[in-house]
Structures are given as C-alpha cells and as structure tokens.
PDB file of C-alpha atoms and ligand atoms in Angstrom:
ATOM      1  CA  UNK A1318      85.021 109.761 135.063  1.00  0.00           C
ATOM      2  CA  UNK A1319      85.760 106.737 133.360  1.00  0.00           C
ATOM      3  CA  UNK A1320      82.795 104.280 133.451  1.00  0.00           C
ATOM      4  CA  UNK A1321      84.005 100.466 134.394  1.00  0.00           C
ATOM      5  CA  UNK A1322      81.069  97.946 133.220  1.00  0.00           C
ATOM      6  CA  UNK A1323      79.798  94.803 134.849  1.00  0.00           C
ATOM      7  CA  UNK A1324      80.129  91.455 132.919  1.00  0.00           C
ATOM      8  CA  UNK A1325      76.575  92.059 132.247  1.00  0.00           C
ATOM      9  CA  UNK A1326      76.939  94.911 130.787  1.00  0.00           C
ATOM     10  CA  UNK A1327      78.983  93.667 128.742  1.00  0.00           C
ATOM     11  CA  UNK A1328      77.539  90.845 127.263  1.00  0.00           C
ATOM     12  CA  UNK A1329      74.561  93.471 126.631  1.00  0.00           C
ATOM     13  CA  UNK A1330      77.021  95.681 124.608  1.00  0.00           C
ATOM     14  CA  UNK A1331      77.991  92.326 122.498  1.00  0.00           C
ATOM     15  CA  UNK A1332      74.581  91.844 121.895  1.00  0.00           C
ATOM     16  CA  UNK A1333      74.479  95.286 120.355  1.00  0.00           C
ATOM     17  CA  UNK A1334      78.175  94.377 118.955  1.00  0.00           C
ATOM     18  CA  UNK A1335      76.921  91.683 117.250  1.00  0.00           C
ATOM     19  CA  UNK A1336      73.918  93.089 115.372  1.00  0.00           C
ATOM     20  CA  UNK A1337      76.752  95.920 114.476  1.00  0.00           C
ATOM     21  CA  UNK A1338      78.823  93.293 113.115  1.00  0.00           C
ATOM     22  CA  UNK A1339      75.998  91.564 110.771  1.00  0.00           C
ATOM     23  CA  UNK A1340      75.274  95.501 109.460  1.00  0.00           C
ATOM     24  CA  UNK A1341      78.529  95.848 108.278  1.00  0.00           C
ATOM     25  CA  UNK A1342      79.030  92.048 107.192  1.00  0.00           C
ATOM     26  CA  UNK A1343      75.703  92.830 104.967  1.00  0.00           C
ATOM     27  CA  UNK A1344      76.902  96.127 103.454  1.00  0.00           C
ATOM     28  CA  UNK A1345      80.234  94.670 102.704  1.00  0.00           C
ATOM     29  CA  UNK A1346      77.895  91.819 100.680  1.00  0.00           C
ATOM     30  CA  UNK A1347      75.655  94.294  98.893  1.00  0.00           C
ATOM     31  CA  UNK A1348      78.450  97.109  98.409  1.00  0.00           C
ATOM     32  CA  UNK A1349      78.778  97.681  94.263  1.00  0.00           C
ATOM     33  CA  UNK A1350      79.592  99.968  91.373  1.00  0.00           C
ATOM     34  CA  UNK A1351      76.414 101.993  91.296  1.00  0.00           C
ATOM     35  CA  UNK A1352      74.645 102.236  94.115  1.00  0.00           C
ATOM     36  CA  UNK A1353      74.047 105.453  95.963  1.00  0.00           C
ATOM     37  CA  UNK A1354      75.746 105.651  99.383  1.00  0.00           C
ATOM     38  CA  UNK A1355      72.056 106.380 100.402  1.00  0.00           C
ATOM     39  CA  UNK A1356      71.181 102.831  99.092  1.00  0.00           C
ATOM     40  CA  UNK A1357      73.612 101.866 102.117  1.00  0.00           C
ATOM     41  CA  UNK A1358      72.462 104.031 104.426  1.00  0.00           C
ATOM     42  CA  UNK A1359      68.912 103.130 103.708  1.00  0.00           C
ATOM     43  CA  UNK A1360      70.438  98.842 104.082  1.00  0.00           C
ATOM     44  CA  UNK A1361      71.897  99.635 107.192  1.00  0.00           C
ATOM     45  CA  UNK A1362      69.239 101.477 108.938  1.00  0.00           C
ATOM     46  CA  UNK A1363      66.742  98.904 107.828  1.00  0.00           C
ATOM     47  CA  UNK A1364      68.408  95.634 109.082  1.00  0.00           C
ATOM     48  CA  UNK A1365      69.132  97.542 112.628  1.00  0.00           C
ATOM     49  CA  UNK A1366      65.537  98.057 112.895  1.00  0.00           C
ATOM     50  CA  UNK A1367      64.279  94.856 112.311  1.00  0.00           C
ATOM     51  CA  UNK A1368      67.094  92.766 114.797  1.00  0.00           C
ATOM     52  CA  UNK A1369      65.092  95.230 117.340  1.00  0.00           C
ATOM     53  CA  UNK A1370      67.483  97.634 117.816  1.00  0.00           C
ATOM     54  CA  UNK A1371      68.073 101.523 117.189  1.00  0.00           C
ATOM     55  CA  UNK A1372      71.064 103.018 114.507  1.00  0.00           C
ATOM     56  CA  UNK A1373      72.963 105.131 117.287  1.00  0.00           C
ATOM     57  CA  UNK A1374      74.187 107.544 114.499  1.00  0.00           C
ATOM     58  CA  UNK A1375      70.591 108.969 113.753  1.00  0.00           C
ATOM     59  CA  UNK A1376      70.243 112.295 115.401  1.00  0.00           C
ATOM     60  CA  UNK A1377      73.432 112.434 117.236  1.00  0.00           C
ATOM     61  CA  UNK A1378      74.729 115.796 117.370  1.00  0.00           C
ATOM     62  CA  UNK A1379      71.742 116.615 114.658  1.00  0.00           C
ATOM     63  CA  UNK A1380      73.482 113.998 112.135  1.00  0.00           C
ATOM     64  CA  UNK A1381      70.966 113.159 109.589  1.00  0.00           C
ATOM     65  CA  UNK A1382      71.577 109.501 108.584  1.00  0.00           C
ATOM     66  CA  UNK A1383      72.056 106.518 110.118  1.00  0.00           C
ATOM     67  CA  UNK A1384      75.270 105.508 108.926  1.00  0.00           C
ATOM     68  CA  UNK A1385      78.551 107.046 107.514  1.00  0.00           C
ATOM     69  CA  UNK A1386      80.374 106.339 104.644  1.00  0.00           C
ATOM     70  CA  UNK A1387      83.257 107.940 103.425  1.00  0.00           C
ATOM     71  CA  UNK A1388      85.084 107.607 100.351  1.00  0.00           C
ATOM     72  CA  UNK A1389      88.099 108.116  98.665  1.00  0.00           C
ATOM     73  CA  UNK A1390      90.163 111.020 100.774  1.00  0.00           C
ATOM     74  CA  UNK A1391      87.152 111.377 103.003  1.00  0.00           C
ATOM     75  CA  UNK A1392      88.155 109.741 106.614  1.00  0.00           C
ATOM     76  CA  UNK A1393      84.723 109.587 108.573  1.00  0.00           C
ATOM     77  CA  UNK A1394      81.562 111.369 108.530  1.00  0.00           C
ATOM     78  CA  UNK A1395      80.578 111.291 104.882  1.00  0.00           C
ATOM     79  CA  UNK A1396      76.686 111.890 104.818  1.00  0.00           C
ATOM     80  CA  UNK A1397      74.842 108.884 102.469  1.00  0.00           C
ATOM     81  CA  UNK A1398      73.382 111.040  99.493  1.00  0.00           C
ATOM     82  CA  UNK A1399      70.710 109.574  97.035  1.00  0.00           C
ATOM     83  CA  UNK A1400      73.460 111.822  94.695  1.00  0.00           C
ATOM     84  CA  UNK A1401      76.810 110.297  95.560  1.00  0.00           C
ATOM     85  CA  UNK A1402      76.992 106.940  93.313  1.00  0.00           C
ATOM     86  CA  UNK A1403      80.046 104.582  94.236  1.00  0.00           C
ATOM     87  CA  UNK A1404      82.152 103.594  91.570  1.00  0.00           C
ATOM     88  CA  UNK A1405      84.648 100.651  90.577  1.00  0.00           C
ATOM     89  CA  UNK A1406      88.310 101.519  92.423  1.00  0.00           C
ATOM     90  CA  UNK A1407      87.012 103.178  95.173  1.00  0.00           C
ATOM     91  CA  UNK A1408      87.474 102.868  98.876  1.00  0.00           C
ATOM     92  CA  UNK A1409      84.668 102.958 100.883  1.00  0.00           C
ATOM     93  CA  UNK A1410      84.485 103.289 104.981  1.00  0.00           C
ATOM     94  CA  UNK A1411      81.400 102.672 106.326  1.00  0.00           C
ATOM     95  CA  UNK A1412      80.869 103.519 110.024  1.00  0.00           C
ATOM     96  CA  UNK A1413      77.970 102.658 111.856  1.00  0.00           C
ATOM     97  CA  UNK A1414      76.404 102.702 115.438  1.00  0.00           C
ATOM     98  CA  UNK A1415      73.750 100.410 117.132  1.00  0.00           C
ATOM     99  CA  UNK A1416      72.166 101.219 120.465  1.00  0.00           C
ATOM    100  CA  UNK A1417      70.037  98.287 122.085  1.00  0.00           C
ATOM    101  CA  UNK A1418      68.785  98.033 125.580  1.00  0.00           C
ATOM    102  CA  UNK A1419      70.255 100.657 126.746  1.00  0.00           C
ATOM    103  CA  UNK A1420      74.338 100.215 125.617  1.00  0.00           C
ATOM    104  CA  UNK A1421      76.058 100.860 122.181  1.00  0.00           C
ATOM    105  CA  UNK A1422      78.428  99.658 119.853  1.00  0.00           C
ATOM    106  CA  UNK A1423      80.458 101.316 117.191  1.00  0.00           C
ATOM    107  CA  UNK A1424      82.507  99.765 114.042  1.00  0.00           C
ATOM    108  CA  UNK A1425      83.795 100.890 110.963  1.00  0.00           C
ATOM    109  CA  UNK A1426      85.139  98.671 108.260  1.00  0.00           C
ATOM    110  CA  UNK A1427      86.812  99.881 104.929  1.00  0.00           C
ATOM    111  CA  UNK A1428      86.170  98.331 102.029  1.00  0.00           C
ATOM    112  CA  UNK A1429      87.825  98.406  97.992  1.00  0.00           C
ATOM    113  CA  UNK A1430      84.890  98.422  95.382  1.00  0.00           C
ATOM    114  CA  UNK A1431      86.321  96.267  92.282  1.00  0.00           C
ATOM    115  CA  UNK A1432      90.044  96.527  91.677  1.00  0.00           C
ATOM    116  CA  UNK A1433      92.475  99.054  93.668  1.00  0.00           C
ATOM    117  CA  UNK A1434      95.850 100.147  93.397  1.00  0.00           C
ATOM    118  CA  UNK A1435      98.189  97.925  95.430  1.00  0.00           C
ATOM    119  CA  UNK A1436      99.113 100.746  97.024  1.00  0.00           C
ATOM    120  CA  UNK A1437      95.004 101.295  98.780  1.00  0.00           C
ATOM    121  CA  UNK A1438      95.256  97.726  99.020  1.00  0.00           C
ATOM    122  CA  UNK A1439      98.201  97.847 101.492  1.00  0.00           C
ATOM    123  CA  UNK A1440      97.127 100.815 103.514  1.00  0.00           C
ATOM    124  CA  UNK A1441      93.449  99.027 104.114  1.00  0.00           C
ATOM    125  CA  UNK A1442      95.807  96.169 105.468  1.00  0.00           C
ATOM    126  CA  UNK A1443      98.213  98.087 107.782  1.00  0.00           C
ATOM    127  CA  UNK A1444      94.861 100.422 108.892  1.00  0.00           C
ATOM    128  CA  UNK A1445      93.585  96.764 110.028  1.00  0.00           C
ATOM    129  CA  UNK A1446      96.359  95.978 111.389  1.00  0.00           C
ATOM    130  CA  UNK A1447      97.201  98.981 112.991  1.00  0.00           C
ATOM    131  CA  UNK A1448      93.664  97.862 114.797  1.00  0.00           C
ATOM    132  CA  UNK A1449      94.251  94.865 115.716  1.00  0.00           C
ATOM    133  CA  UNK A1450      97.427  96.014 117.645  1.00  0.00           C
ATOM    134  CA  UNK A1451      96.277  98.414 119.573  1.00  0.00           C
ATOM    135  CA  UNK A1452      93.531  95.871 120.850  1.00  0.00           C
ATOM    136  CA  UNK A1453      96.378  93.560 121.652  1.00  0.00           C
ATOM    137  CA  UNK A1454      97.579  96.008 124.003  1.00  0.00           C
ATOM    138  CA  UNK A1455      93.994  96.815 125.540  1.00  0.00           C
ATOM    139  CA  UNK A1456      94.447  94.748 128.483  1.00  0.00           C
ATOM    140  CA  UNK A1457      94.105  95.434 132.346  1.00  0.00           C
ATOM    141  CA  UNK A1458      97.383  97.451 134.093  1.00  0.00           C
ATOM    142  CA  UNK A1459      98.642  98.319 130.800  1.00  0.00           C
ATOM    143  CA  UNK A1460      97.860 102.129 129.986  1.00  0.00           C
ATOM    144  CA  UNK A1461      96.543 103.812 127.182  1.00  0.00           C
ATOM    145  CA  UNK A1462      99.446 105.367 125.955  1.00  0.00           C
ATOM    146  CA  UNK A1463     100.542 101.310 125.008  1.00  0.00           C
ATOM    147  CA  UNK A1464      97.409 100.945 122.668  1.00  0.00           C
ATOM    148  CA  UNK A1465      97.478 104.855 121.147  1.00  0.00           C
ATOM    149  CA  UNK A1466     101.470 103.634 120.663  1.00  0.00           C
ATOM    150  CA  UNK A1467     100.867 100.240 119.243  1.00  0.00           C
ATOM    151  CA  UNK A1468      98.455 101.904 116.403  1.00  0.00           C
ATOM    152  CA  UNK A1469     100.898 105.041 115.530  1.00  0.00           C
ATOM    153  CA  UNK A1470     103.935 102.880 115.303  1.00  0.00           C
ATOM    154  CA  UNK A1471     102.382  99.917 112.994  1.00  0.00           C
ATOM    155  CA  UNK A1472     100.960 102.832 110.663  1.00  0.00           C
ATOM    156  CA  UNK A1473     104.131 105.031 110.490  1.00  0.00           C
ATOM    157  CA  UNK A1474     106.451 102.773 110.099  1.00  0.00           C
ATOM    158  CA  UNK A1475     104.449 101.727 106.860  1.00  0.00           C
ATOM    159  CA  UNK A1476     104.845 105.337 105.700  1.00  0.00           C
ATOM    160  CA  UNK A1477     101.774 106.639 106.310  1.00  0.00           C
ATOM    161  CA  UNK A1478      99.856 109.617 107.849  1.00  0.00           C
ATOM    162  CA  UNK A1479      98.140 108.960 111.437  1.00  0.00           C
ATOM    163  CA  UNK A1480      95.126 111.542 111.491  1.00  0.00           C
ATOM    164  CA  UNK A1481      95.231 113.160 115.141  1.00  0.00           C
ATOM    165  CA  UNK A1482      92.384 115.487 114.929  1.00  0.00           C
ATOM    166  CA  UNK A1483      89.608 112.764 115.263  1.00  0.00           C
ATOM    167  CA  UNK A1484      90.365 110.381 118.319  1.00  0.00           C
ATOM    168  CA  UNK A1485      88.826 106.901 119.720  1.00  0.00           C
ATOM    169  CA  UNK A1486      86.719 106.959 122.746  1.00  0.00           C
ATOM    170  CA  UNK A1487      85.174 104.907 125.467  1.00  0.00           C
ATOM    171  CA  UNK A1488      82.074 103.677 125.071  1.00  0.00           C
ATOM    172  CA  UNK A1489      78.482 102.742 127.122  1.00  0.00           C
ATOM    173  CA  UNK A1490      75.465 103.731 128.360  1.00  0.00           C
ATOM    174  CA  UNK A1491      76.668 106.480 125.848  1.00  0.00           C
ATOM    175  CA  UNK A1492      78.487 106.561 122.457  1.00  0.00           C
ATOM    176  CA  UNK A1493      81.096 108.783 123.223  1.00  0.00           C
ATOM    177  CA  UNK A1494      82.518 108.547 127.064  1.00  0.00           C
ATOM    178  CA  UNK A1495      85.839 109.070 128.406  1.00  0.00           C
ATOM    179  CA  UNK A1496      88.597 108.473 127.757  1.00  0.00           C
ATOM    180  CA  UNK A1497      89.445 109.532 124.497  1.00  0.00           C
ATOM    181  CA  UNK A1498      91.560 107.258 122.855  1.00  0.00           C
ATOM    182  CA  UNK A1499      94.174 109.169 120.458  1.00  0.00           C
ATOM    183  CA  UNK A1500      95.795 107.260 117.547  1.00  0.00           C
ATOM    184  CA  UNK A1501      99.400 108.114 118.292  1.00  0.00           C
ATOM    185  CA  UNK A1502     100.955 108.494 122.135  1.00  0.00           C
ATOM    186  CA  UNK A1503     103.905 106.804 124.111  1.00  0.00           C
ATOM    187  CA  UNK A1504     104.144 104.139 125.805  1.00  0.00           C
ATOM    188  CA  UNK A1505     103.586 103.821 129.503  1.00  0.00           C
ATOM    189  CA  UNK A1506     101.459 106.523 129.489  1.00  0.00           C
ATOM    190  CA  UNK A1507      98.012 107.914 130.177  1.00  0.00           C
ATOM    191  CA  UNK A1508      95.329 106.191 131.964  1.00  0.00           C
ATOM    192  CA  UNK A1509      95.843 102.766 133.488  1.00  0.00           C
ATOM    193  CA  UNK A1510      94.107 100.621 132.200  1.00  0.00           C
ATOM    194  CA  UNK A1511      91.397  98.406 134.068  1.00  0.00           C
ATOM    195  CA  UNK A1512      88.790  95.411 134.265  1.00  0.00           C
ATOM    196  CA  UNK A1513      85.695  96.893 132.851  1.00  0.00           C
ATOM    197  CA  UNK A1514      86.660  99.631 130.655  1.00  0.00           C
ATOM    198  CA  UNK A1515      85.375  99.464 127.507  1.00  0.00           C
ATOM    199  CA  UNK A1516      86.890 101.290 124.378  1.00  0.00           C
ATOM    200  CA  UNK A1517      86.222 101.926 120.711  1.00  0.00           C
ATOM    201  CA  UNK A1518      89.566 102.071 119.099  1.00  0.00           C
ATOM    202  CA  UNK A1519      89.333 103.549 115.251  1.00  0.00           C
ATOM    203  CA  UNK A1520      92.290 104.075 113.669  1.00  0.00           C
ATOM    204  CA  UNK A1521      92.384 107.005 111.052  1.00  0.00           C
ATOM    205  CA  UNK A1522      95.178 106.346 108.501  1.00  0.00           C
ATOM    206  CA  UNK A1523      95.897 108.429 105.520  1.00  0.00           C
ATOM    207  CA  UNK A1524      98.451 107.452 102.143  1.00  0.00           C
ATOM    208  CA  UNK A1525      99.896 110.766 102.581  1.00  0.00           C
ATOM    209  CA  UNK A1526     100.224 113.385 105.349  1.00  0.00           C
ATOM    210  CA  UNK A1527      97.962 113.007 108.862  1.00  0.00           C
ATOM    211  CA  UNK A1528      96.715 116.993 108.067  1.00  0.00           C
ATOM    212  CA  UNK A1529      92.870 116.768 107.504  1.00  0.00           C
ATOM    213  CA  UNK A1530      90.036 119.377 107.032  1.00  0.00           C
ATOM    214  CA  UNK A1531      86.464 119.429 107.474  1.00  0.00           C
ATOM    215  CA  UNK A1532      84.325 120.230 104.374  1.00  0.00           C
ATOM    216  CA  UNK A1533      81.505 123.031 104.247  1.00  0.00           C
ATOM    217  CA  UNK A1534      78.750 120.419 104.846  1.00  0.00           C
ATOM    218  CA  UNK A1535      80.245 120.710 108.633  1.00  0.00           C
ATOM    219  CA  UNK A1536      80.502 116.541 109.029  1.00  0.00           C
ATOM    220  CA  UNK A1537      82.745 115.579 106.040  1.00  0.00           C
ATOM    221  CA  UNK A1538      85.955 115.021 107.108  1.00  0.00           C
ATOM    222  CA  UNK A1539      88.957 114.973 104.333  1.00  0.00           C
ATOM    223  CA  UNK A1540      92.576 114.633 104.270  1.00  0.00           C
ATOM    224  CA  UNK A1541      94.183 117.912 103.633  1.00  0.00           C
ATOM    225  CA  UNK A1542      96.512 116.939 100.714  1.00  0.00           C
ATOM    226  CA  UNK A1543      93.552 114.531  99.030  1.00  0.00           C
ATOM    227  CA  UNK A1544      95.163 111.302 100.085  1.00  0.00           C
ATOM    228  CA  UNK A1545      93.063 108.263 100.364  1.00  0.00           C
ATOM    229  CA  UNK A1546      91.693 107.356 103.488  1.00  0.00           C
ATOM    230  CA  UNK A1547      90.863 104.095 105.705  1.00  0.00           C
ATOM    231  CA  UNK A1548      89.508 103.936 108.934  1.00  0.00           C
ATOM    232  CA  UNK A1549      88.570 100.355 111.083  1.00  0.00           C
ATOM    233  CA  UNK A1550      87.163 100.837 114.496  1.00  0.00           C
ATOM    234  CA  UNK A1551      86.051  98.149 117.058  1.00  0.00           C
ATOM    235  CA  UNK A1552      84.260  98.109 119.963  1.00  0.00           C
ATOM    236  CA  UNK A1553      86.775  96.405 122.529  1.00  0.00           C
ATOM    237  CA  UNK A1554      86.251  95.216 126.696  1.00  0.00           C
ATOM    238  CA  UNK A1555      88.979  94.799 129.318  1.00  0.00           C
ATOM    239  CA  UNK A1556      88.277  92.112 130.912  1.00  0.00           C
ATOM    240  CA  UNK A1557      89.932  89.508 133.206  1.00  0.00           C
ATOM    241  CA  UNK A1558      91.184  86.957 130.596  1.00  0.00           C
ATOM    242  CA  UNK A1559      92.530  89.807 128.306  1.00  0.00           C
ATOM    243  CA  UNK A1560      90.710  92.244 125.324  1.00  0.00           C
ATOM    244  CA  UNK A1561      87.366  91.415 124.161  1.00  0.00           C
ATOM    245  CA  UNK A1562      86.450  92.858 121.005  1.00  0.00           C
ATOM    246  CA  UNK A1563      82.723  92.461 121.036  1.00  0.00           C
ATOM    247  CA  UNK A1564      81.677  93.779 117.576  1.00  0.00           C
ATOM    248  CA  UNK A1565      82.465  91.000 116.002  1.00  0.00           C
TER     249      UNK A1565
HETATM  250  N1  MF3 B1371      81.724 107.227 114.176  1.00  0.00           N
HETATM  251  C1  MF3 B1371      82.012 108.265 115.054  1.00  0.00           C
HETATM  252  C2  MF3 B1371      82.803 107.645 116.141  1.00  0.00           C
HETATM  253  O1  MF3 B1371      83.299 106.599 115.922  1.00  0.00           O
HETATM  254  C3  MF3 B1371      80.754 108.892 115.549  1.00  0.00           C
HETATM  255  C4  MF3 B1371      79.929 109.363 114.467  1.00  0.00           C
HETATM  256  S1  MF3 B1371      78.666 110.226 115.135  1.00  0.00           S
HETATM  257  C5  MF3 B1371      77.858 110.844 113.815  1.00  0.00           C
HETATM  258  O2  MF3 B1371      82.976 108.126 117.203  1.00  0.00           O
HETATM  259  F1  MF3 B1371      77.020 111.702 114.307  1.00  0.00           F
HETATM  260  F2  MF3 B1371      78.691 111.396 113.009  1.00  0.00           F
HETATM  261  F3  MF3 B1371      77.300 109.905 113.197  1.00  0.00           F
HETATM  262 CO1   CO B1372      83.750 105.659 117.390  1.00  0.00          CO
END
C-alpha cells in the first residue's frame, strides 16, 4: 500500500529535508584531499545530532555508519573507513538519511574533489539533470512510468549506463516504502500518480555500462566494468500545485 501524507506531514518531512540539506551543504564545504571518508561520516552524524534529529542510516539493515559515501566506480553504499583517504580527482557521493519526529528524508549529492576529467564533470551534470527531470514529471495523474522515463532517457541519450539493480522508493513514517521507483520505465505506465505521495528519486548513472556488483563487504556497491559512478537523490512531494522537493 502506498502511503498518501497530509500537508502536515509533509511540512514535518521538510523539516527533516531541510536539516538533510544543511548535512550535505556542510560536507560539500569541508570535503578535501585527505580526509578519511570517516572524517565525513563522523561531520555528518555530528551536525544531525545537534539540529535534534537522528542519522536514519545508523543501524538500518545492521549498517554501521551514519552516512554513505562512495567513490570513484562505487555507486552507493560505500562504508566511511578511518582507512579510506579521499584524494584530488575523485568523485565522491555522499548519501545520507535524517529521521526527526517521526518522518525521514533521504539525499545524495555527488561531488568532484579538485580537478576532474571533463568527461566526470559531464556525467555529474546529466546525473543532476537526469534528477531534476524526473521530479518535473512527479506530479499528480501522471504515473510513474513518466518520471522512471524522464531519468533513463536524459541519461542514455548522453551515452551513459542507467544502473537498474538499485531503485528509488517512497518514503515516510519509514525510509523505504512503496513504490519503488526504478530509474528506467515507459511512459504512461505504472502507478498513477497522486496528491500526497511522497518519493525519493536517486538516479544511479554510470560512464560505462549499467552492469554493477556488490563487493565482499556485502554494502559496497560497484559498477561491473569499473566505470565511474554518480548518484543524486531527492526527497520529492506530490502535491496540489505540482512536485515539492523538500530536501532542499
Ligand atoms: N541510501 C539508500 C537509499 O537511498 C539507503 C541506504 S540504507 C543504508 O535508499 F543502510 F545503506 F544506509
Ligand atoms: Co533513497
């Protein structure tokens, strides 16, 4: 059953949105050559707590940290290590979860440490873009099918690989609820779309081929042919006047 939410509810899962979106602004202010992706973890964790609220990440399904980042060909669920040290020309994803009064929220940004190769540079821009068209399409009597369609279509038609594996979901009283919300589809399709429904949308894009494995740590995530990797996700509500993304 798909969960619809009051405006209430909403405007509690902005709250949480919010202090989501001040995490990730403050990681993407702090984030240098050198510092362990436990450094971030330990950043993240700490500001969550003190705006009052709890990292969602923390214990879910027995995950150990607070946040993920993922680097490089990883796509989502790298584990912060005080052993894995970023470096100058990486790209760095950092996903992150906030739980307060009850709701969530749950955004991933990904971000180039120092200089890049035009070619990262692009795919972090279509990956955002890729986002921000598939929220365009999150609106009430369309179906989800048009937003899964708007996200494959902007990131193919750049060339690149649309992981299918790892899906978008709607979001709540819990992190994960239905529906899941696939990065590729047609449009037309799949659940109609409606007033209340709220969705995390997180495109997975990949330079190369969509094929991706997970690595013996059992979280780590990696594309199969060690492509780099970006993934954006927002936190997005239906609502009468259109898509509201609230983790901004
Ligand atoms: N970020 C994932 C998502 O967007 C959830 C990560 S859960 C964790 O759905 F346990 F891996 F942290
Ligand atoms: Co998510």
């Amino acid at each position: 059953m798909i969960e619809l939410k009051t405006g209430r509810e909403i405007e509690k899962m902005r709250a949480a949105g919010q202090i989501l979106a001040k995490t990730l602004d403050l990681i993407e202010q702090n984030l240098k050559p050198g510092m362990t992706t436990e450094e971030l973890d330990k950043l993240a964790d700490g500001f969550i707590r003190t705006e009052g609220a709890t990292p969602a990440f923390l214990g879910y399904n027995n995950y150990p940290k607070s946040i993920c980042v993922s680097i490089d060909d990883e796509v989502i669920h790298g584990i912060p290590s005080p052993s894995r040290e970023i470096r100058d020309g990486q790209v760095v994803s950092v996903d992150a979860g906030v739980l307060l009064d009850g709701f969530y929220a749950d955004s991933a940004r990904t971000f180039a440490v120092g200089e890049i190769p035009n070619e990262s540079r692009k795919l972090l821009e279509v990956t955002r873009t890729a986002l921000q068209n598939g929220i365009s399409q999150a609106r009430r009597d369309s179906r989800l099918g048009d937003v899964s369609y708007a996200v494959q279509q902007t990131a193919e038609s750049a060339g690149y690989g649309v992981v299918r594996d790892l899906v978008g979901h709607g979001i709540g009283r819990k992190l994960h609820e239905e529906p899941q919300v696939p990065n590729y589809g047609s449009p037309s399709t799949g659940v109609l779309l409606k007033v209340g429904m709220v969705l995390a949308i997180e495109p997975m894009v990949n330079l190369g081929g969509f094929q991706v494995r997970t690595k013996p740590d059992g979280w780590t995530v990696v594309t199969a042919d060690g492509s780099i990797s970006a993934h954006f996700e927002h936190t997005v509500a239906i609502t009468e006047g259109g898509p509201v993304v609230l983790t901004i």
